[in-house]
Short mmCIF file of C-alpha atoms in Angstrom, two decimals:
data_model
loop_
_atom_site.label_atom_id
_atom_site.label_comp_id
_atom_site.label_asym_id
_atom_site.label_seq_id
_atom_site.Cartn_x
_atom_site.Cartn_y
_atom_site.Cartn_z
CA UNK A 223 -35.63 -62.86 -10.23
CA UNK A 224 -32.76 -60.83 -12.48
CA UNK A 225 -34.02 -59.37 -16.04
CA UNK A 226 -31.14 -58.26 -18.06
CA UNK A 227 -30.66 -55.95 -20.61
CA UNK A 228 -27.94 -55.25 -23.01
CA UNK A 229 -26.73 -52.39 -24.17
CA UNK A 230 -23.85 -52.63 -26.41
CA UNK A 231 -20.85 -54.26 -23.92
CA UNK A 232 -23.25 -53.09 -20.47
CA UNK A 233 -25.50 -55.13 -18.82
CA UNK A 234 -27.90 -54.03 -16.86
CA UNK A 235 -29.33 -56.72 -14.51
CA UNK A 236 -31.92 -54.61 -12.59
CA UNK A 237 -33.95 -51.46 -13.50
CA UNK A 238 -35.34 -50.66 -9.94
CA UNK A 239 -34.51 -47.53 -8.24
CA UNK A 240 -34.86 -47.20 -4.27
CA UNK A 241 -35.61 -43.79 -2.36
CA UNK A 242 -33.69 -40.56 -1.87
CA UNK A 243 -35.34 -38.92 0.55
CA UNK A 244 -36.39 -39.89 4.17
CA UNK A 245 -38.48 -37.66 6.61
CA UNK A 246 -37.17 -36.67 10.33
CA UNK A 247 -39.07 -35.24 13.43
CA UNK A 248 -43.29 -35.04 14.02
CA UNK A 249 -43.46 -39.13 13.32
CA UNK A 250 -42.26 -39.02 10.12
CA UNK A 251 -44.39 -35.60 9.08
CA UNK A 252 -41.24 -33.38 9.39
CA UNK A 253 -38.50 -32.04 6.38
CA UNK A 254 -37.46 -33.94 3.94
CA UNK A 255 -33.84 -34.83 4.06
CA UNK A 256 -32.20 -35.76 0.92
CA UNK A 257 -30.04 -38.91 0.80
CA UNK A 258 -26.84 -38.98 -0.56
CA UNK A 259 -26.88 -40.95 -4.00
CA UNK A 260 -23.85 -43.34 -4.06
CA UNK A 261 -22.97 -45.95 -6.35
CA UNK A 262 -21.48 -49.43 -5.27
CA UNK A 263 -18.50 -50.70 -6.86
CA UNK A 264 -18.04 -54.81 -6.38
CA UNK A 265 -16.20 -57.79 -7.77
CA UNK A 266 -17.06 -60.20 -5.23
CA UNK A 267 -19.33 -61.43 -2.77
CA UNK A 268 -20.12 -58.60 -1.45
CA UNK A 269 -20.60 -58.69 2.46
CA UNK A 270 -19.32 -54.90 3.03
CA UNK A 271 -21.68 -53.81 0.66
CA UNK A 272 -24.61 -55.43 2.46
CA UNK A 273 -23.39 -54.07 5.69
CA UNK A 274 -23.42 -50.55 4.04
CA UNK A 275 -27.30 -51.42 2.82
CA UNK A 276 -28.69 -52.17 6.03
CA UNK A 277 -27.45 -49.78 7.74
CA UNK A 278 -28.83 -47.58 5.14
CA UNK A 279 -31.89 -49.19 5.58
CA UNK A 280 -31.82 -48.27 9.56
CA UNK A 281 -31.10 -44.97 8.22
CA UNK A 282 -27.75 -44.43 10.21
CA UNK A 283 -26.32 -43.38 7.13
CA UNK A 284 -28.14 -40.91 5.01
CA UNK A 285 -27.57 -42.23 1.66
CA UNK A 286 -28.25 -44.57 -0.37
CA UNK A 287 -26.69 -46.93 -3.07
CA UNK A 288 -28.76 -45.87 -6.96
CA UNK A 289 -27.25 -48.31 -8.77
CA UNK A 290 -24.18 -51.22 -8.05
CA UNK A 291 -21.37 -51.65 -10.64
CA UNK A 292 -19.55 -54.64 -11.20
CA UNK A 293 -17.33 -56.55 -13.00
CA UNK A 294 -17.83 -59.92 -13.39
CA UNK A 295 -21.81 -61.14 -14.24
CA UNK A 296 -21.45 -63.84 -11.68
CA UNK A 297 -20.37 -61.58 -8.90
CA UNK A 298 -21.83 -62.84 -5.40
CA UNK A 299 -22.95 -59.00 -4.81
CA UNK A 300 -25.41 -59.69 -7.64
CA UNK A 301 -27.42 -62.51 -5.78
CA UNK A 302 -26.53 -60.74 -2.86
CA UNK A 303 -28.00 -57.69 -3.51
CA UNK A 304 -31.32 -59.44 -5.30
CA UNK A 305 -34.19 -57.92 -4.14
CA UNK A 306 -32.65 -54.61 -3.17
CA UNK A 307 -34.67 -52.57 -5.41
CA UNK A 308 -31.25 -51.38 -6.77
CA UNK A 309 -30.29 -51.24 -10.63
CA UNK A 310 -27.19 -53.36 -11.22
CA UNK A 311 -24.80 -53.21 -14.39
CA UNK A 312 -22.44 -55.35 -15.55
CA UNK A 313 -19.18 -53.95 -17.46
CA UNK A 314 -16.92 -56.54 -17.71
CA UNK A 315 -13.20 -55.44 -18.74
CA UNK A 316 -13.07 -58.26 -21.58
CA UNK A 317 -15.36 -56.64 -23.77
CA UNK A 318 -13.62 -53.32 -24.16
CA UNK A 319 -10.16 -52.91 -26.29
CA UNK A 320 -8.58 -50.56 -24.07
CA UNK A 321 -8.99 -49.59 -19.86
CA UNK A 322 -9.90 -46.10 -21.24
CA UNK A 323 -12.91 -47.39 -23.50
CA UNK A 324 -13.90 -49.44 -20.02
CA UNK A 325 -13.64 -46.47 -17.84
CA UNK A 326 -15.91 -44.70 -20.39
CA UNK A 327 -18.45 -47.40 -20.21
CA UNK A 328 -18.12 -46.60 -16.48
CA UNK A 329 -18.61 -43.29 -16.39
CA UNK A 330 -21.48 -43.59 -19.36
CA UNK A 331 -23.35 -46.18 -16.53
CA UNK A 332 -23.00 -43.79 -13.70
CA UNK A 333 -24.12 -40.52 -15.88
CA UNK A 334 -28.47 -41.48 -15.53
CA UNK A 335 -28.22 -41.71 -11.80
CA UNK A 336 -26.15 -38.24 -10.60
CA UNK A 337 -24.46 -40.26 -8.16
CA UNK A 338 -22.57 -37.75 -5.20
CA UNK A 339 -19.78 -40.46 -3.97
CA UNK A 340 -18.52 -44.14 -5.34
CA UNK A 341 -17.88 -47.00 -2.63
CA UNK A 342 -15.43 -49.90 -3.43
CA UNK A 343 -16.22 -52.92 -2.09
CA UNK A 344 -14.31 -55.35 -2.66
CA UNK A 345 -13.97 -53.52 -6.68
CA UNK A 346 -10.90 -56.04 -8.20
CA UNK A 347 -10.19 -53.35 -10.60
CA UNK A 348 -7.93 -50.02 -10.73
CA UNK A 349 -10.02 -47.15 -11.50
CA UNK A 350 -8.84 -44.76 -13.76
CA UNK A 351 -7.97 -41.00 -13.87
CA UNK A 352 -10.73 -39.58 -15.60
CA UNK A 353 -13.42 -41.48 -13.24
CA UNK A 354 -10.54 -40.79 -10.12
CA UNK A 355 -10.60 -36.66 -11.27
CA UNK A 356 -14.25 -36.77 -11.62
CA UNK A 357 -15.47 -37.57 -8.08
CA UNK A 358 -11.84 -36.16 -6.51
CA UNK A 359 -12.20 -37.14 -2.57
CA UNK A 360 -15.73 -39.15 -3.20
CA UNK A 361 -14.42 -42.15 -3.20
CA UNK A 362 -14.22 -44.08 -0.63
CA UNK A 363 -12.56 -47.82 -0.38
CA UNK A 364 -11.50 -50.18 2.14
CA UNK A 365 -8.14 -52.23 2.38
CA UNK A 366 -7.80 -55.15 4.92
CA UNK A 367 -4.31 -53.85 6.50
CA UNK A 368 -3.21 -50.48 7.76
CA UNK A 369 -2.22 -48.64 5.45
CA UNK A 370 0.34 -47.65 4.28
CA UNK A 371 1.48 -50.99 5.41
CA UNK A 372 0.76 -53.88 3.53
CA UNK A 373 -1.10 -52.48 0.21
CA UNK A 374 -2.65 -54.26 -2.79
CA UNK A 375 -3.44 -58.07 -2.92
CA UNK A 376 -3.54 -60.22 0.16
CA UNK A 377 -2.76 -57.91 2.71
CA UNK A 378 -4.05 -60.62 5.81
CA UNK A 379 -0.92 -62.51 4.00
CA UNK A 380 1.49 -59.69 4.19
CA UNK A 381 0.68 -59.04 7.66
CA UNK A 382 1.56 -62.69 8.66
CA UNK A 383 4.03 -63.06 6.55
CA UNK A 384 5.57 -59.82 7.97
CA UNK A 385 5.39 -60.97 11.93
CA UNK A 386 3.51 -57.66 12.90
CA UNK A 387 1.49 -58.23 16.21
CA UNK A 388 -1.56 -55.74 15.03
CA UNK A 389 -3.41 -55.60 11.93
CA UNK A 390 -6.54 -54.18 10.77
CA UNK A 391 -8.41 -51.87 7.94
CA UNK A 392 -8.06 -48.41 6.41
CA UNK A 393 -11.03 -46.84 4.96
CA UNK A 394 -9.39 -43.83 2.68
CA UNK A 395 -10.27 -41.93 -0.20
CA UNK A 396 -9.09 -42.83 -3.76
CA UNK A 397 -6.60 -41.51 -5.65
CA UNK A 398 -4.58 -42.63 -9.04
CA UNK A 399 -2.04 -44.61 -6.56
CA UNK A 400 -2.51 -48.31 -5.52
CA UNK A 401 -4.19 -47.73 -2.16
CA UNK A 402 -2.44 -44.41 -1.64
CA UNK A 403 -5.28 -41.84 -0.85
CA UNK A 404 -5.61 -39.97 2.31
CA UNK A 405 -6.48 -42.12 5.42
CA UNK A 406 -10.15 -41.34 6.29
CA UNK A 407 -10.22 -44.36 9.32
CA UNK A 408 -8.32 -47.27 10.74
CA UNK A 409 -9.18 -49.86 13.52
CA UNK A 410 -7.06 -53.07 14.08
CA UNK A 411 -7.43 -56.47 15.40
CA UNK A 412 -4.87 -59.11 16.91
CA UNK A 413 -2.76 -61.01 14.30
CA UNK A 414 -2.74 -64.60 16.69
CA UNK A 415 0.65 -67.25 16.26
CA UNK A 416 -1.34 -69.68 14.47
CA UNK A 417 -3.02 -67.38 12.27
CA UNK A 418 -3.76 -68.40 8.86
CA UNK A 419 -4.84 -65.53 5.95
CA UNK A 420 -8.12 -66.95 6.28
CA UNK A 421 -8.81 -67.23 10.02
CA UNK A 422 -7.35 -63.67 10.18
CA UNK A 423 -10.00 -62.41 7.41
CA UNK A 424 -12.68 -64.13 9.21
CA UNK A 425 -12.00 -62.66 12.61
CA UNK A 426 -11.20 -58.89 10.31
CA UNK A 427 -14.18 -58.86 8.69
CA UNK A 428 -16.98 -57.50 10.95
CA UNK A 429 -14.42 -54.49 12.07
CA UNK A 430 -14.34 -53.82 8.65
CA UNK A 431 -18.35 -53.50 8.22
CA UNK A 432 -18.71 -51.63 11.22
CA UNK A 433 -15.26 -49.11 10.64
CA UNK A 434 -16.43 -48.89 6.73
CA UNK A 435 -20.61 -48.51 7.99
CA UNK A 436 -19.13 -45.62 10.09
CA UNK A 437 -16.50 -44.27 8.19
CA UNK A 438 -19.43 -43.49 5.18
CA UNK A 439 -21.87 -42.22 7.94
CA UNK A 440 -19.53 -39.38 8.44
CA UNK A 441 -18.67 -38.69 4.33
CA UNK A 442 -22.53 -38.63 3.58
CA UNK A 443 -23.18 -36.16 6.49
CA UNK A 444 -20.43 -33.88 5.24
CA UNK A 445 -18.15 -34.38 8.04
CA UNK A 446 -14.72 -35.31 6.13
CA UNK A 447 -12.68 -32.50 4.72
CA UNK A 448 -9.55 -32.84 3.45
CA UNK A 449 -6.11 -30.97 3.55
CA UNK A 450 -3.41 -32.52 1.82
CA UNK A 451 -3.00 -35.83 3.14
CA UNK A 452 -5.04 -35.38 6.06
CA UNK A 453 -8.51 -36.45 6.26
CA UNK A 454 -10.20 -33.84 9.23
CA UNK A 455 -13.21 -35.11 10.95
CA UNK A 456 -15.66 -32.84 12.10
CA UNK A 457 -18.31 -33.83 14.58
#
């Protein structure tokens, strides 16, 4: 079960906390190796997020989500993510006067946890500079096209709508653009003749867990540099 608190427009819906650490080698008996602290941004239902947890929870990516942000108090990621162990706050936009007293209430909910990288989701909402400038390149979201084809809303749509043969999704780092930032990964499917936006999203969606499960694997084991546009892999 959710308790809530309030505190002024934030809601916090869970107070939990999971683990940071995890040990390697000698059965569990070896170093300590610390876990990246990430927060989770979501508006919705929150599938990609849950792919991100368990494979967290295999520990094939060393981090691990502190607390989830979102939007809207009837979010699916909340249920979702019930019984995660993870705080969740709620800071809905209607209950600040202006997107910069909002993205203070952001940054004031993410301040307690020392969070090293933000994940979108499925986040409905365009972050702003100050939050953007202070986690520059750790950031990470995920658009349903290849960018920079096809950005913002609906992009299964566009891609139909457009007659390309090839879709797929873009994992890429944030920046004060509409899903501008430099290309971290890509993998495509088949758009079909009779596609529909939906049966397109259906068939999209579990490349996107696994490119987006992978794609933060490498940013939380400090493989990702970037140089300009360029996003350089290092394995």
């Amino acid at each position: 079960m959710h308790e809530t608190d309030d505190i002024g427009a934030i809601a916090i819906v869970s107070n939990s906390v999971g683990s940071i650490t995890t040990d390697v080698g000698n059965g569990g008996m070896g170093n300590k190796v610390v876990k990246k602290r990430l927060a989770l941004f979501a508006s919705g239902r929150g599938s990609n997020g849950e792919a991100l947890y368990k494979a967290m929870c295999d520990d094939y990516i060393n981090g691990t989500f502190v607390v989830i942000i979102t939007d809207h108090h009837d979010a699916g990621i909340v249920q979702r993510a019930d019984g995660w162990g993870i705080p969740i706050v709620v800071i809905e936009r209607s209950d600040y006067d202006s997107k910069a007293d909002f993205e203070s209430a952001q940054l004031e909910a993410l301040a307690p946890y020392g969070v090293d990288g933000i994940v979108l989701a499925g986040y409905m909402r365009i972050l702003g500079c100050q939050l953007i400038d202070s986690y520059e390149h750790r950031i990470l979201n995920i658009h349903p096209a290849l960018l920079p084809s096809f950005p913002g809303l609906h992009g299964h749509q566009q891609a139909i709508e457009a007659g390309v043969k090839v879709t797929g999704c873009t994992v890429h780092f944030v920046d004060t653009g509409m899903d501008t930032g430099p290309i971290i990964m890509q993998n495509t499917v088949p758009v079909l003749p009779d596609d529909t936006e939906d049966t397109l999203s259906e068939r999209l969606l579990p490349v996107e867990h696994a490119t987006y499960v992978e794609a933060l694997r490498l940013f939380c084991a400090d493989k990702l540099s970037v140089e300009g546009r360029i996003v350089r892999i290092e394995e």
